[in-house]
Amino acid sequence: MSAEEGLNAIISGDVRGIASAVQTGRVRAVDIAQHAIDRIGMLNGTINAVTRLLNERAIAEAQAVDNAIAEGRSVGPLAGVPYGVKDLFDVAGLPTTAGAGMRRNAPAATEDAEAIKRLTAAGAVLVATLNMDEYAYGFVTDNAHWGMTHNPHDHARFAGGSSGGSAAAVAAGMLAFTLGSDTNGSIRIPASLCGLFGLKPTHESLPMEGSFPFVDSLDDIGPFARSAADLEAVSAVVGGWTVEGAVPSSKVGILGGWFARKLAPELTLAIRRLADAVGAKTDVELPKVAQARSAAFLMTAWEGGQLHRADLARDAMAYDPATRDRLIAGAALPRAAYDDALAFRHWFRAEVARVQERFDILIAPSTYGPAPLIANPVIEVDGQPVAARANLGLYTQPISFIGLPVVAAPLAGPGMPLGIQIIGRPGEERRLFAFARELEEKGLLAAAPAPA
Amino acid sequence: MPSTSPDLPSIDEPDAIIAHVNETLGTTLPEACKAGVVANTHLLNQHWTLLREAGDDGQ
C-alpha cells in the first residue's frame, strides 16, 4: 500500500480510527486536514454542502495537534479529526449567518460556540461551515442565498434539512463528523435521507451557547457520524458525558398508528424485518399524535415569528421567500394558539411517559421513505400529493415536541437510504447508543457507503 | 382546556388575512408576500383547529 493509499484508508475510516492514527503518529493531523480540504474542493461543486472553507484555521489547528504529539503532550480523544458545523454556530472571526443573506455582513463572532470550544479542546479540527435552510426553517436545504444542497447518493434528490449541508458533507466523505441542529427534525431527517447516524439529544442537554436560535422551546444541537460508536464519541465530548459502564438490555416497542399508516412500502417491510430480528412489540400506540404535530407547528410558528417580528416588519423582502411567508404568518399568530400548544404539550408528555414505562426504547420511521426528487418535491400522504418541504417532519415533530432523545439511524440495505428514530426516555442517550451499536453489529443498521 | 379565542380569518377571506397581518405587525405587507402569507395562515389555522379538537374530548 502506498503512503497515499494508507492515508486514504485512514481518512475514509471512522472518527476513532483517525484519532488513533494521529495519536500514535501513523499520520499527521495536517495531512488529514489537507485531505479533507482537497476532497471538499473536488466534490462541493456538485453537492454544495460547504458554505465557507476554513483552510487557514484548519491547518493551524491540525499543526497544533501535531506539535503537541511531537512534544509528548497529551492530545484529546478526537485528535486530528476533521469536522464542520452548520452555519448557525459561532465561529470566532466570522459572521454567524444562520443561512440568511441579510447576515452575510453581520458583526463577526468574538468567540467560538461552546460546542466548538469543547471539540477543539478534544483535538478535533474545524474545516468548514455548512449549508442550511434559512434560519433553520425547512426540511430540504434549499437556500435562496447559498443554493441547494444535493444528496450525495443521488444528486437529483434532496439531502434533507435544515442541517442538509452537515449531513451531505459526512455522507460524501468530505468530513468525519459534523454538527447540526434539530428543532422539528432537522438532524433526523437529513440523517435519514443521507444514510447516516445523527443525535437529537434530550432537550437542552448539549450546550446551546453560541448557536443561533430558532425556537428556544424545541431547539437542540447534535452530531452526524457514520457509526453509532462515532456518534457516541463525539456526543460525549460535546456533552461532557461518560461513555463507560454497562448498559442494561432494553425492551423495545415499534410505534404504530400515525407512525405506520403513511409509509413507503419498502420502509414498512424494513421496519417489520427489524422488529422480528429484535423481538420487538409492534403497533405500540401514542395518543393524539396528529395534535402533537400540530402543536409543534404552532409553537414553531409563534416563537420563530416572535424572534423575527421586528426584522420582518422592517424589511421582509430581505428574507428567503421559502421562510419569509411562514415567519410572517407565525408572527401574526395569536398568543392563544401558542398557549393551547403549551397546554397540550404538558398532557402529551405525561401520556408518552406512561408508554415509556413499558418500553425502554421506541422505534419509529424518520421520514415516510427515501429522499424526494428535487424536480418533483412532493410526497404522498394518505394517497394525496403534498409538499415535501412542509411535510417531511410527519414522524419527527411529535417526538421533539416533548424533548425526547433520539438516535436517527440508517437501515442497512441497497438503494436510497431509509432511516429510523430510536427514541428513549429523557437523559437515556447511552441506552440508545448501545442499542444502535447492537443493531449495527447484527447487520441491521449501516451507514450508506460514501460515493467514490 | 383549549382557548376560546376567535379563529384567524378564513382562507376564503384573503383580504381579511392580510389586514390582520398588517395590523398585527404594524406594517404593510409587500405584494410578493401576500399569497404565501395567506396560504401559511390557513395552514396554521388548520393546525390550531385540530389542536382544539383534542381539547374538546378530554384533556
Coordinates of C-alpha atoms in Angstrom, one line a residue:
Chain A
M1 CA 0.0 0.0 0.0
S2 CA 1.4 3.4 -1.0
A3 CA 1.6 6.3 1.5
E4 CA -1.2 8.0 -0.3
E5 CA -3.4 4.8 -0.2
G6 CA -2.6 4.4 3.5
L7 CA -3.7 8.0 4.2
N8 CA -6.9 7.4 2.2
A9 CA -7.6 4.3 4.2
I10 CA -7.2 6.1 7.5
I11 CA -9.3 9.1 6.4
S12 CA -12.1 7.0 5.0
G13 CA -12.3 5.2 8.3
D14 CA -14.1 6.2 11.4
V15 CA -13.6 9.0 13.9
R16 CA -11.9 6.9 16.4
G17 CA -9.7 5.3 13.8
I18 CA -8.5 8.7 12.6
A19 CA -7.8 9.9 16.1
S20 CA -5.9 6.7 16.9
A21 CA -3.8 7.0 13.8
V22 CA -2.9 10.6 14.7
Q23 CA -2.3 9.9 18.4
T24 CA 0.1 7.1 17.5
G25 CA 2.0 9.1 14.9
R26 CA 0.9 6.9 11.9
V27 CA -0.4 10.0 10.1
R28 CA 0.0 13.8 10.7
A29 CA -3.1 15.8 11.5
V30 CA -2.0 18.3 8.9
D31 CA -2.2 15.7 6.2
I32 CA -5.7 14.7 7.2
A33 CA -6.8 18.3 7.3
Q34 CA -5.4 18.9 3.8
H35 CA -7.0 15.8 2.5
A36 CA -10.4 17.0 3.8
I37 CA -9.8 20.4 2.2
D38 CA -8.9 18.8 -1.1
R39 CA -11.9 16.4 -1.1
I40 CA -14.3 19.3 -0.4
G41 CA -12.7 21.2 -3.3
M42 CA -13.3 18.2 -5.5
L43 CA -16.9 17.4 -4.5
N44 CA -18.5 20.6 -3.3
G45 CA -19.2 22.0 -6.8
T46 CA -21.9 19.3 -7.3
I47 CA -23.1 18.7 -3.7
N48 CA -22.9 22.2 -2.3
A49 CA -22.7 21.2 1.4
V50 CA -20.0 23.7 2.3
T51 CA -20.5 27.4 2.6
R52 CA -17.1 28.5 3.9
L53 CA -13.9 26.5 3.8
L54 CA -11.7 27.4 6.8
N55 CA -8.3 26.5 5.3
E56 CA -6.1 28.6 7.5
R57 CA -7.8 27.7 10.7
A58 CA -7.9 24.0 9.8
I59 CA -4.2 23.8 9.1
A60 CA -3.3 25.8 12.2
E61 CA -5.4 23.6 14.4
A62 CA -4.0 20.5 12.9
Q63 CA -0.5 21.8 13.2
A64 CA -1.1 22.4 16.9
V65 CA -2.2 18.8 17.4
D66 CA 1.0 17.6 15.5
N67 CA 3.1 19.9 17.6
A68 CA 1.6 18.6 20.9
I69 CA 2.3 15.0 19.8
A70 CA 5.8 15.8 18.8
E71 CA 6.4 17.4 22.2
G72 CA 5.0 14.4 24.0
R73 CA 2.0 16.3 25.3
S74 CA -1.4 14.6 25.6
V75 CA -3.9 15.2 22.9
G76 CA -7.7 14.7 23.1
P77 CA -9.9 11.8 22.0
L78 CA -10.7 13.5 18.7
A79 CA -7.1 14.4 17.8
G80 CA -6.8 15.5 14.2
V81 CA -10.4 14.5 13.3
P82 CA -11.7 16.9 10.6
Y83 CA -15.3 18.2 11.1
G84 CA -17.7 21.0 10.1
V85 CA -20.5 22.9 11.7
K86 CA -23.9 24.1 10.4
D87 CA -23.8 27.7 9.6
L88 CA -25.6 28.7 12.8
F89 CA -22.7 28.1 15.2
D90 CA -20.5 31.0 16.2
V91 CA -17.0 30.7 14.7
A92 CA -14.6 33.3 16.0
G93 CA -13.8 35.9 13.4
L94 CA -16.8 35.1 11.1
P95 CA -20.3 36.3 10.9
T96 CA -22.8 33.7 12.0
T97 CA -25.2 33.7 9.0
A98 CA -27.8 31.2 10.1
G99 CA -28.2 30.7 6.4
A100 CA -29.5 34.2 5.9
G101 CA -28.3 36.5 3.1
M102 CA -29.1 39.5 5.3
R103 CA -26.5 38.3 7.8
R104 CA -23.6 37.9 5.3
N105 CA -22.0 41.0 6.8
A106 CA -23.2 40.7 10.4
P107 CA -20.6 41.5 13.0
A108 CA -18.1 38.7 13.4
A109 CA -18.4 36.3 16.3
T110 CA -15.9 37.2 19.0
E111 CA -15.5 33.6 20.2
D112 CA -16.4 30.1 19.2
A113 CA -19.7 28.4 20.2
E114 CA -19.3 26.3 23.4
A115 CA -19.7 23.1 21.4
I116 CA -16.8 24.1 19.1
K117 CA -14.6 25.0 22.1
R118 CA -15.1 21.6 23.6
L119 CA -14.3 19.9 20.3
T120 CA -11.2 22.0 19.9
A121 CA -10.1 21.0 23.4
A122 CA -10.5 17.4 22.3
G123 CA -8.2 17.9 19.3
A124 CA -10.8 18.0 16.6
V125 CA -10.0 20.2 13.6
L126 CA -12.7 22.6 12.3
V127 CA -12.6 22.7 8.4
A128 CA -15.8 24.2 7.2
T129 CA -19.2 25.8 7.8
L130 CA -22.2 24.0 6.2
N131 CA -25.3 24.9 4.3
M132 CA -28.8 25.0 5.8
D133 CA -32.3 26.3 5.2
E134 CA -32.5 30.0 6.1
Y135 CA -32.9 30.4 9.9
A136 CA -33.3 26.6 10.1
Y137 CA -36.9 26.8 8.9
G138 CA -37.2 24.0 6.4
F139 CA -36.7 20.3 5.7
V140 CA -34.8 20.4 2.3
T141 CA -31.8 22.8 2.5
D142 CA -32.8 24.8 -0.5
N143 CA -31.4 28.2 0.3
A144 CA -32.0 31.3 -1.8
H145 CA -28.6 32.8 -0.9
W146 CA -26.3 29.7 -0.7
G147 CA -28.2 27.4 -3.1
M148 CA -29.5 23.9 -2.9
T149 CA -27.5 21.1 -1.1
H150 CA -27.8 17.8 -3.1
N151 CA -27.9 14.3 -1.8
P152 CA -24.5 12.7 -2.3
H153 CA -26.2 9.3 -3.1
D154 CA -28.3 10.8 -5.9
H155 CA -27.7 14.4 -6.9
A156 CA -31.2 14.7 -8.3
R157 CA -32.6 14.3 -4.7
F158 CA -32.8 16.4 -1.6
A159 CA -30.3 16.0 1.2
G160 CA -33.0 16.9 3.7
G161 CA -32.8 19.8 6.1
S162 CA -32.4 22.1 7.7
S163 CA -29.0 20.6 8.5
G164 CA -28.6 19.3 5.0
G165 CA -25.0 20.6 4.5
S166 CA -24.0 18.8 7.7
A167 CA -25.4 15.5 6.5
A168 CA -24.2 15.7 3.0
A169 CA -20.6 16.6 4.0
V170 CA -20.4 13.4 6.1
A171 CA -22.3 11.2 3.6
A172 CA -20.0 12.4 0.8
G173 CA -16.9 11.5 2.8
M174 CA -15.7 15.2 3.0
L175 CA -15.6 15.2 6.8
A176 CA -15.6 12.6 9.5
F177 CA -18.4 14.2 11.5
T178 CA -20.4 17.4 11.7
L179 CA -22.6 19.3 14.0
G180 CA -26.2 20.4 13.1
S181 CA -29.3 21.5 14.9
D182 CA -32.7 19.9 15.3
T183 CA -36.0 21.8 16.1
N184 CA -38.6 19.6 14.4
G185 CA -36.4 17.0 12.7
S186 CA -33.5 19.0 11.2
I187 CA -30.9 16.4 12.2
R188 CA -33.1 13.3 12.0
I189 CA -34.5 14.0 8.5
P190 CA -31.2 14.7 6.7
A191 CA -29.5 11.8 8.6
S192 CA -32.2 9.5 7.3
L193 CA -32.2 10.8 3.7
C194 CA -28.3 10.7 3.5
G195 CA -27.9 7.3 5.3
L196 CA -26.2 8.4 8.5
F197 CA -26.4 8.3 12.2
G198 CA -27.5 11.5 14.0
L199 CA -28.3 12.5 17.5
K200 CA -31.2 14.7 18.6
P201 CA -30.4 14.8 22.3
T202 CA -32.7 15.3 25.3
H203 CA -33.8 18.9 25.1
E204 CA -31.1 21.3 26.4
S205 CA -28.6 18.5 27.3
L206 CA -26.0 19.7 24.8
P207 CA -24.6 23.2 25.1
M208 CA -26.5 25.8 23.0
E209 CA -24.3 28.8 23.8
G210 CA -23.1 30.4 20.6
S211 CA -25.7 28.8 18.3
F212 CA -28.2 31.0 16.5
P213 CA -31.7 30.4 17.9
F214 CA -34.9 29.5 16.1
V215 CA -37.4 28.1 18.6
D216 CA -35.9 28.0 22.1
S217 CA -38.5 25.6 23.4
L218 CA -37.5 23.0 20.8
D219 CA -34.0 23.7 19.6
D220 CA -31.1 21.3 20.2
I221 CA -27.7 20.8 18.7
G222 CA -26.3 17.4 17.8
P223 CA -23.7 15.5 15.7
F224 CA -23.9 13.4 12.5
A225 CA -21.5 10.5 12.0
R226 CA -21.1 7.2 10.1
S227 CA -21.4 4.8 13.0
A228 CA -23.2 4.7 16.4
A229 CA -19.8 4.5 18.2
D230 CA -18.6 7.6 16.4
L231 CA -21.8 9.4 17.2
E232 CA -21.4 8.5 20.9
A233 CA -17.7 9.5 20.9
V234 CA -18.5 13.0 19.5
S235 CA -21.6 13.4 21.7
A236 CA -19.5 12.5 24.8
V237 CA -17.0 15.3 24.0
V238 CA -19.7 17.9 23.2
G239 CA -21.8 17.0 26.2
G240 CA -19.1 16.1 28.7
W241 CA -20.7 12.7 29.0
T242 CA -19.1 9.5 30.2
V243 CA -19.1 6.5 27.9
E244 CA -18.0 3.9 30.4
G245 CA -20.1 1.2 32.1
A246 CA -22.5 -1.4 31.0
V247 CA -26.0 -0.6 29.7
P248 CA -28.8 -2.9 30.6
S249 CA -30.8 -4.7 27.8
S250 CA -33.8 -2.9 26.5
K251 CA -37.5 -3.7 26.0
V252 CA -38.4 -2.4 22.5
G253 CA -41.7 -1.2 21.0
I254 CA -42.3 -0.3 17.4
L255 CA -44.7 2.7 17.1
G256 CA -47.8 2.0 15.0
G257 CA -50.8 4.1 14.2
W258 CA -49.7 7.5 12.9
F259 CA -46.2 6.2 12.5
A260 CA -47.1 3.3 10.3
R261 CA -50.0 4.3 8.0
K262 CA -48.3 6.6 5.6
L263 CA -45.0 4.8 4.9
A264 CA -43.4 3.9 1.7
P265 CA -43.8 0.1 1.3
E266 CA -40.1 -0.6 1.4
L267 CA -39.8 1.1 4.7
T268 CA -42.8 -0.8 6.2
L269 CA -41.0 -4.0 5.2
A270 CA -37.7 -2.9 6.6
I271 CA -39.1 -2.0 9.9
R272 CA -41.1 -5.2 10.1
R273 CA -37.8 -7.2 9.5
L274 CA -36.1 -5.2 12.2
A275 CA -39.0 -5.8 14.7
D276 CA -38.7 -9.6 14.0
A277 CA -35.0 -9.5 14.5
V278 CA -35.0 -7.8 17.8
G279 CA -38.3 -9.4 19.1
A280 CA -39.9 -6.0 19.5
K281 CA -43.6 -5.5 20.3
T282 CA -45.3 -3.9 17.3
D283 CA -48.1 -1.5 16.9
V284 CA -47.4 0.4 20.1
E285 CA -49.7 3.5 20.0
L286 CA -49.1 7.0 21.2
P287 CA -52.3 9.1 21.7
K288 CA -53.2 12.1 19.6
V289 CA -50.1 12.2 17.6
A290 CA -51.7 14.4 14.9
Q291 CA -52.4 17.0 17.5
A292 CA -48.9 16.8 18.8
R293 CA -47.6 17.6 15.3
S294 CA -50.0 20.5 15.0
A295 CA -49.0 21.8 18.4
A296 CA -45.3 21.6 17.3
F297 CA -46.2 23.5 14.2
L298 CA -47.9 26.3 16.2
M299 CA -45.1 26.6 18.8
T300 CA -42.6 26.8 16.0
A301 CA -44.6 29.4 14.1
W302 CA -45.2 31.5 17.1
E303 CA -41.7 31.5 18.7
G304 CA -40.0 31.8 15.3
G305 CA -42.3 34.6 14.3
Q306 CA -41.7 36.5 17.5
L307 CA -38.0 36.2 17.1
H308 CA -38.1 37.7 13.6
R309 CA -41.0 40.0 14.1
A310 CA -39.1 43.3 14.1
D311 CA -36.9 42.4 11.2
L312 CA -39.9 41.2 9.1
A313 CA -41.8 44.4 9.8
R314 CA -38.7 46.4 8.7
D315 CA -37.6 44.5 5.6
A316 CA -39.5 41.3 4.8
M317 CA -38.0 41.2 1.3
A318 CA -34.5 40.6 2.7
Y319 CA -35.7 37.1 3.7
D320 CA -35.6 33.9 1.7
P321 CA -39.1 33.6 0.2
A322 CA -39.2 30.0 1.4
T323 CA -39.0 31.1 5.0
R324 CA -40.3 34.6 4.9
D325 CA -44.0 33.9 4.4
R326 CA -44.1 31.2 7.1
L327 CA -42.4 33.5 9.6
I328 CA -44.8 36.3 8.8
A329 CA -47.8 34.1 9.3
G330 CA -46.3 32.9 12.6
A331 CA -45.6 36.5 13.7
A332 CA -49.3 37.3 13.3
L333 CA -50.5 34.1 15.1
P334 CA -52.4 34.9 18.3
R335 CA -50.7 34.1 21.5
A336 CA -53.7 31.9 22.4
A337 CA -52.7 29.4 19.8
Y338 CA -49.2 29.1 21.4
D339 CA -50.8 28.7 24.9
D340 CA -53.0 25.9 23.6
A341 CA -49.9 24.2 22.2
L342 CA -48.1 24.5 25.6
A343 CA -51.1 23.1 27.5
F344 CA -51.4 20.2 25.1
R345 CA -47.6 19.5 25.4
H346 CA -48.0 19.1 29.2
W347 CA -50.7 16.4 28.6
F348 CA -48.9 14.7 25.8
R349 CA -45.6 14.4 27.6
A350 CA -47.3 12.7 30.5
E351 CA -49.1 10.3 28.2
V352 CA -45.9 9.3 26.3
A353 CA -44.1 8.9 29.6
R354 CA -46.7 6.3 30.6
V355 CA -46.0 4.4 27.4
Q356 CA -42.2 4.6 28.1
E357 CA -42.8 3.0 31.5
R358 CA -43.5 -0.2 29.4
F359 CA -40.7 0.2 26.8
D360 CA -37.1 1.3 27.2
I361 CA -36.9 2.1 23.5
L362 CA -39.5 3.1 20.9
I363 CA -38.8 2.9 17.2
A364 CA -40.4 5.0 14.5
P365 CA -39.6 6.0 10.9
S366 CA -37.7 9.2 10.5
T367 CA -39.3 10.0 7.2
Y368 CA -42.0 8.4 5.0
G369 CA -39.4 6.9 2.7
P370 CA -36.4 7.8 0.6
A371 CA -35.3 11.3 -0.3
P372 CA -37.7 13.1 -2.6
L373 CA -36.7 14.1 -6.1
I374 CA -35.8 17.8 -6.4
A375 CA -37.7 18.0 -9.7
N376 CA -40.8 16.6 -8.1
P377 CA -40.8 17.8 -4.5
V378 CA -43.9 16.1 -3.3
I379 CA -44.6 13.1 -1.0
E380 CA -47.8 11.1 -0.8
V381 CA -49.8 11.3 2.4
D382 CA -53.0 9.3 2.7
G383 CA -52.9 8.9 -1.1
Q384 CA -52.6 12.7 -1.7
P385 CA -49.5 14.5 -3.0
V386 CA -48.4 17.1 -0.5
A387 CA -45.3 19.4 -0.5
A388 CA -42.2 17.7 0.8
R389 CA -40.8 20.9 2.2
A390 CA -43.5 21.2 4.9
N391 CA -44.3 17.5 5.4
L392 CA -41.1 15.7 5.8
G393 CA -41.4 16.1 9.6
L394 CA -44.5 14.0 10.0
Y395 CA -42.8 11.5 12.2
T396 CA -40.1 13.7 13.8
Q397 CA -42.2 16.6 15.0
P398 CA -44.3 14.8 17.6
I399 CA -41.1 13.4 19.3
S400 CA -39.0 16.5 19.6
F401 CA -42.2 18.4 20.7
I402 CA -41.6 16.8 24.1
G403 CA -37.8 16.9 24.1
L404 CA -37.1 13.2 24.0
P405 CA -33.6 11.9 22.9
V406 CA -33.4 10.2 19.5
V407 CA -30.7 8.5 17.7
A408 CA -31.5 8.7 14.0
A409 CA -30.1 5.5 12.3
P410 CA -29.8 4.2 8.8
L411 CA -31.3 0.9 7.9
A412 CA -28.9 -1.5 6.2
G413 CA -29.8 -2.3 2.6
P414 CA -29.4 -1.4 -1.1
G415 CA -30.9 1.6 -2.8
M416 CA -31.5 5.0 -1.5
P417 CA -31.1 5.3 2.3
L418 CA -34.0 4.8 4.7
G419 CA -33.9 5.7 8.4
I420 CA -35.5 5.2 11.7
Q421 CA -35.7 7.0 15.0
I422 CA -34.5 5.2 18.1
I423 CA -36.4 7.0 20.9
G424 CA -35.6 6.9 24.6
R425 CA -36.5 8.4 27.9
P426 CA -35.1 11.8 28.8
G427 CA -31.4 11.5 29.7
E428 CA -31.0 7.9 28.4
E429 CA -28.8 8.6 25.4
R430 CA -26.3 5.9 26.4
R431 CA -29.0 3.3 26.1
L432 CA -29.8 4.5 22.6
F433 CA -26.2 4.4 21.5
A434 CA -25.7 0.9 23.0
F435 CA -28.9 -0.4 21.2
A436 CA -27.8 1.2 17.9
R437 CA -24.3 -0.4 18.2
E438 CA -26.0 -3.7 18.8
L439 CA -28.1 -3.4 15.7
E440 CA -25.1 -2.4 13.7
E441 CA -23.2 -5.5 14.9
K442 CA -26.2 -7.6 13.8
G443 CA -26.1 -6.0 10.3
L444 CA -29.4 -4.3 10.7
L445 CA -28.1 -0.8 10.7
A446 CA -25.3 0.6 8.5
A447 CA -24.3 4.0 7.1
A448 CA -24.7 4.2 3.3
P449 CA -21.2 3.9 1.7
A450 CA -19.8 7.2 0.6
P451 CA -19.9 7.5 -3.2
A452 CA -16.5 7.1 -4.8
Chain B
M1 CA -58.9 23.4 28.1
P2 CA -58.3 24.9 24.7
S3 CA -58.6 28.7 24.3
T4 CA -61.9 30.2 23.2
S5 CA -60.2 32.9 21.1
P6 CA -61.7 33.6 17.7
D7 CA -60.2 31.8 14.7
L8 CA -57.9 33.5 12.3
P9 CA -59.7 34.8 9.2
S10 CA -60.6 32.1 6.7
I11 CA -58.7 31.4 3.6
D12 CA -61.9 32.5 1.8
E13 CA -61.2 36.0 3.0
P14 CA -57.6 36.7 1.9
D15 CA -58.0 40.4 2.2
A16 CA -59.1 39.9 5.9
I17 CA -56.0 37.8 6.5
I18 CA -53.7 40.4 5.0
A19 CA -55.4 43.1 7.1
H20 CA -55.0 41.0 10.2
V21 CA -51.3 40.5 9.5
N22 CA -50.7 44.2 8.6
E23 CA -52.4 45.3 11.8
T24 CA -50.5 42.7 14.0
L25 CA -47.1 43.6 12.6
G26 CA -47.8 47.3 12.2
T27 CA -46.7 47.3 8.6
T28 CA -47.9 46.9 5.0
L29 CA -47.0 43.5 3.5
P30 CA -45.2 43.7 0.2
E31 CA -47.2 42.3 -2.6
A32 CA -44.8 39.4 -3.2
C33 CA -45.5 38.0 0.3
K34 CA -49.3 38.1 0.2
A35 CA -50.2 34.7 -1.4
G36 CA -47.6 32.8 0.7
V37 CA -48.8 34.5 3.9
V38 CA -52.4 33.7 3.2
A39 CA -51.5 30.0 2.5
N40 CA -49.4 29.7 5.6
T41 CA -52.0 31.5 7.8
H42 CA -54.6 29.0 6.5
L43 CA -52.2 26.1 7.4
L44 CA -51.7 27.4 10.9
N45 CA -55.5 27.8 11.3
Q46 CA -55.9 24.2 10.3
H47 CA -53.4 23.1 12.9
W48 CA -55.0 25.2 15.6
T49 CA -58.4 23.8 14.8
L50 CA -57.1 20.3 15.0
L51 CA -55.4 21.0 18.3
R52 CA -58.6 22.5 19.7
E53 CA -60.4 19.3 18.8
A54 CA -58.0 17.4 21.0
G55 CA -59.1 19.6 23.9
D56 CA -62.8 19.1 23.2
D57 CA -62.7 15.4 24.1
G58 CA -60.9 15.2 27.4
Q59 CA -57.6 16.9 28.1

